XYZ file of C-alpha atoms in Angstrom:
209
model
C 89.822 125.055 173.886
C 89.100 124.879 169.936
C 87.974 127.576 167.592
C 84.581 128.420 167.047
C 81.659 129.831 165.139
C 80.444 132.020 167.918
C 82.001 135.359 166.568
C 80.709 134.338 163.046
C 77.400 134.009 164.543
C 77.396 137.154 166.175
C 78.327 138.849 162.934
C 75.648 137.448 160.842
C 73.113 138.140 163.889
C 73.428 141.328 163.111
C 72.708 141.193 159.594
C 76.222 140.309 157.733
C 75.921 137.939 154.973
C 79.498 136.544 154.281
C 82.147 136.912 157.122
C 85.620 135.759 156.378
C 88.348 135.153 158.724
C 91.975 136.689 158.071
C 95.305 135.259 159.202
C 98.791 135.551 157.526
C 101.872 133.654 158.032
C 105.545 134.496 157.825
C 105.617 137.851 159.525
C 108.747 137.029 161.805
C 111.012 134.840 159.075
C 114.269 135.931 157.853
C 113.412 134.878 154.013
C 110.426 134.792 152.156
C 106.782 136.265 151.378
C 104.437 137.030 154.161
C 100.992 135.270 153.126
C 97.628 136.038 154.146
C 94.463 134.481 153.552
C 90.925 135.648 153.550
C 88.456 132.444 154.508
C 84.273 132.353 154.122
C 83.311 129.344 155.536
C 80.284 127.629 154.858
C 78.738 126.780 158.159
C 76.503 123.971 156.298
C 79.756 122.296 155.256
C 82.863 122.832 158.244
C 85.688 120.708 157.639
C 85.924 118.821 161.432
C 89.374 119.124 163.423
C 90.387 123.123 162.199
C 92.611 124.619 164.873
C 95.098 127.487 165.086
C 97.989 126.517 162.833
C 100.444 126.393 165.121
C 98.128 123.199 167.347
C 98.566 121.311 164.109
C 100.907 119.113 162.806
C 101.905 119.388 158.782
C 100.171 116.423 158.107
C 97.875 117.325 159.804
C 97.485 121.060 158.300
C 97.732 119.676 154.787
C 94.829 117.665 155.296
C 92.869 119.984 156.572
C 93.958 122.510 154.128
C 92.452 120.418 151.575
C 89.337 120.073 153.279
C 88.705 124.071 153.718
C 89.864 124.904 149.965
C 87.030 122.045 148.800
C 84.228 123.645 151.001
C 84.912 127.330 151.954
C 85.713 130.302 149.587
C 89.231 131.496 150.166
C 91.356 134.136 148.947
C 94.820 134.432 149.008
C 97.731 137.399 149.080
C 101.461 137.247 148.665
C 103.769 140.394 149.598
C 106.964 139.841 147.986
C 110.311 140.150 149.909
C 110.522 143.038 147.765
C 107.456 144.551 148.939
C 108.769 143.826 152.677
C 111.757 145.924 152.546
C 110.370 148.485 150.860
C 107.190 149.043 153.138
C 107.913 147.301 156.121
C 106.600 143.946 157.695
C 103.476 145.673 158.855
C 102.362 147.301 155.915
C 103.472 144.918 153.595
C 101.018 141.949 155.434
C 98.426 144.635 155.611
C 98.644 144.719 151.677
C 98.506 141.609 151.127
C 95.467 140.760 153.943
C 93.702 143.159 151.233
C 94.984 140.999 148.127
C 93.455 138.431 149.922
C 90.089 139.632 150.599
C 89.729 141.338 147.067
C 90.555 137.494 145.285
C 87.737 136.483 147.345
C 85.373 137.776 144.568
C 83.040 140.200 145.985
C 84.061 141.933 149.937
C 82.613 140.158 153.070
C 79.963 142.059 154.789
C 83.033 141.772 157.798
C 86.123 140.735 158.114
C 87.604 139.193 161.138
C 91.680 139.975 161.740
C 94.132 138.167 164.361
C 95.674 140.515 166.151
C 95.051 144.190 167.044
C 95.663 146.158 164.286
C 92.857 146.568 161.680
C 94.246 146.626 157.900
C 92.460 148.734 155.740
C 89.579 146.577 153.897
C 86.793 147.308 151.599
C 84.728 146.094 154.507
C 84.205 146.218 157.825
C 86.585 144.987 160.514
C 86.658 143.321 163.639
C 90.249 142.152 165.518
C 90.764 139.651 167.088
C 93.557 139.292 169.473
C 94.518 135.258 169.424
C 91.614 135.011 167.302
C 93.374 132.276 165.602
C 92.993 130.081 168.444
C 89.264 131.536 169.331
C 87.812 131.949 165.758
C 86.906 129.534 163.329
C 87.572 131.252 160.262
C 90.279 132.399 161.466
C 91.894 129.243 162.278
C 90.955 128.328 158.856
C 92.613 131.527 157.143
C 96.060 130.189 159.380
C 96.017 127.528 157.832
C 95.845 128.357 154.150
C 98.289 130.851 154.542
C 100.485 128.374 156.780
C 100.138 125.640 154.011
C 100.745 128.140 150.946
C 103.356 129.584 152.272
C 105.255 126.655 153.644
C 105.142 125.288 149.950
C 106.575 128.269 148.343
C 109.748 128.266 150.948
C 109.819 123.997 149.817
C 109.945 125.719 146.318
C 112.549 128.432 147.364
C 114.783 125.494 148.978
C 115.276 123.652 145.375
C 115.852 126.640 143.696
C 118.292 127.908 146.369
C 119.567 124.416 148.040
C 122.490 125.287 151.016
C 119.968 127.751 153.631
C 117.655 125.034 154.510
C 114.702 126.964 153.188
C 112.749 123.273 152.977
C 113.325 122.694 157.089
C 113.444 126.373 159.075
C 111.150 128.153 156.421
C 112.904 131.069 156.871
C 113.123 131.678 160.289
C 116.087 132.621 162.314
C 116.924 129.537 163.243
C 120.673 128.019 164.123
C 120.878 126.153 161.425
C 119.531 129.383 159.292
C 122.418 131.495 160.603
C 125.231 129.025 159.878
C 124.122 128.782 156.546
C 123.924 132.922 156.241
C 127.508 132.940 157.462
C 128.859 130.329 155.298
C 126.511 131.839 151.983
C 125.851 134.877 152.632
C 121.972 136.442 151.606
C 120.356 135.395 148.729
C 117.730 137.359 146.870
C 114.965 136.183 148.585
C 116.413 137.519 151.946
C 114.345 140.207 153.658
C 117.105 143.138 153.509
C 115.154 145.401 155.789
C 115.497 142.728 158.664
C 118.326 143.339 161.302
C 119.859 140.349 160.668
C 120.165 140.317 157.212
C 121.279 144.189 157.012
C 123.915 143.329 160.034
C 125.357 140.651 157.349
C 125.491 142.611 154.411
C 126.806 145.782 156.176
C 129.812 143.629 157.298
C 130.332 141.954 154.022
C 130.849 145.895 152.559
C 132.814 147.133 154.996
C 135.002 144.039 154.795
C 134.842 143.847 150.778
C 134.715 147.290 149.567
C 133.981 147.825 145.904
């Protein structure tokens, strides 16, 4: 089953003007920003073929991520790895779901959130769990964060060639962990994350100063 516009319709049934949809990407990667993006779609105007992300293929996401940036209004947040390890994952994506809705322009009536926890917006909220796959602007919001976000970790892989940045985006993957062992962390390595803290703990107690 697709996403689709019956939540938005509900919303806006009851009297809300603009509803946006709100997704974020990177929450679970070893490296990086987490994004989040805040999407208004304009029903008279709905790019065809937007899925969850994760349905799509990049080609596939790209082109659609064109489409919705040409048609809907769309804000986008970026907590830093910086932010990350000093907040946590949660609240760090929480901060930057409201970056996203406040470069929107002016708040949505309502705001509709994958998941279950409700970050704190100048609006109201409404979660969604799997509303990615259920919600239209949802969908839309994963993939503008997907799509942003995969870009910055192409960006991160020139400026940091050796992890594989440009393939695994971050994530644990085997190839990710090789690299960590034969490199160690970079700067862009969330510090905060078991994996990463096992690493440097053992490089210090190996190579005191």
């Amino acid at each position: 089953m697709s996403p689709h516009f019956i939540f938005e319709h509900a919303a806006i049934a009851r009297g809300a003007r603009n509803v946006c949809g709100i997704d974020e990407a990177g929450r679970g990667p070893w490296a990086g920003p987490v994004v989040a993006a805040a999407v208004i779609l304009d029903e008279k105007r709905l790019p065809p073929h937007i899925d969850d992300s994760k349905k799509l293929t990049h080609q596939q996401r790209e082109l659609i991520f064109e489409a919705i940036m040409a048609t809907a209004i769309v804000g986008i947040g970026i907590a830093s790895v910086e932010r990350i390890d000093r907040d946590n994952i949660l609240e760090a994506n929480h901060w930057a779901m409201a970056e996203a809705v406040r470069a929107l322009g002016a708040p949505p009536a309502i705001a509709m959130v994958d998941g279950n926890r409700a970050p704190r917006l100048p609006c109201a909220v409404e979660t969604i769990v799997g509303g990615d796959a259920l919600c239209l602007s949802i969908a839309a919001a994963s993939i503008i964060a997907k799509i942003t976000r995969d870009r910055i970790m192409m960006a991160l892989d020139a400026e940091w060639p050796g992890y594989g940045f440009i393939r695994h985006k971050g994530y644990g993957t085997p190839e990710h962990q090789v690299a960590l062992q034969r490199l160690g962390p970079c700067i862009h390595h969330r510090k905060s994350f078991a994996p990463i803290r096992a690493l440097l703990d053992y490089s210090e107690y190996n190579h005191p100063s």
